[in-house]
Amino acid sequence: MRIMIGIDPDVDKSGVAIRYMEQPFKNTDLINKSFWDLHEYFEVLLTSGAESHVVVEAGHLNAKSNFRSKEMSALASDRVS
């Protein structure tokens, strides 16, 4: 089975989307878990032998949505362009 995992990390809880790519399980699960709950969840999921592709959001590159110093915002905007 192939799965795609997208993670939106946060301090308290992270949002996760898991897309099962093959029939008959072709659906998407959306979950919201703390770091350690997520770690435990992935241990079980990824030891099942599924081929997985994981993408983690890089929020520090979104200069407009983060309240950081001017130097950090300038650095992030240089990387995006």
XYZ file of C-alpha atoms in Angstrom:
81
model
C 0.000 0.000 0.000
C 1.192 3.542 -0.754
C 0.383 6.488 1.498
C 1.148 10.210 1.432
C 1.448 12.069 4.732
C 1.296 15.853 5.101
C 2.196 17.400 8.458
C 1.458 20.936 9.641
C 3.573 21.107 12.827
C 2.592 23.242 15.794
C 3.705 23.682 19.389
C 0.687 22.046 21.070
C -0.850 19.817 18.395
C 0.082 19.087 14.790
C -2.379 18.661 11.954
C -1.856 15.603 9.777
C -3.436 14.485 6.513
C -2.927 10.862 5.477
C -3.878 9.952 1.900
C -4.203 6.261 1.066
C -3.350 6.032 -2.630
C -4.736 2.631 -3.616
C -8.190 1.111 -3.953
C -10.316 0.161 -2.076
C -8.838 2.389 0.649
C -8.411 5.529 -1.485
C -9.423 8.112 1.079
C -7.931 10.781 3.328
C -7.760 10.789 7.124
C -7.351 14.092 8.953
C -6.048 13.998 12.501
C -4.793 16.426 15.123
C -2.354 15.053 17.719
C 0.342 16.113 20.148
C 3.951 15.327 19.247
C 4.201 12.117 21.307
C 0.759 10.850 20.239
C 1.773 11.473 16.641
C 5.079 9.666 17.159
C 3.257 6.613 18.505
C 0.699 6.749 15.670
C 3.447 6.818 13.007
C 5.348 3.963 14.653
C 2.314 1.735 14.147
C 1.430 3.080 10.689
C 4.916 2.976 9.193
C 5.885 -0.441 10.541
C 2.991 -1.941 8.579
C 5.243 -2.051 5.481
C 3.408 0.716 3.622
C 5.399 2.761 1.100
C 5.152 6.316 2.388
C 5.993 9.836 1.283
C 6.059 12.490 4.037
C 5.834 16.273 3.527
C 6.287 18.705 6.417
C 5.160 22.321 6.108
C 7.999 24.849 6.394
C 6.072 27.689 8.019
C 9.247 29.642 8.733
C 9.448 30.345 4.985
C 6.081 32.158 5.011
C 7.293 35.641 5.902
C 3.822 37.215 5.773
C 2.230 34.810 8.248
C 4.978 34.705 10.874
C 5.789 37.385 13.393
C 9.551 37.220 13.450
C 12.327 39.765 13.377
C 12.920 41.721 10.168
C 16.093 39.717 9.539
C 14.238 36.376 9.703
C 11.422 37.687 7.469
C 13.933 38.918 4.889
C 15.759 35.585 4.947
C 12.506 33.650 4.478
C 11.351 35.865 1.585
C 14.726 35.361 -0.157
C 14.311 31.578 0.002
C 10.758 31.605 -1.369
C 11.532 33.645 -4.492
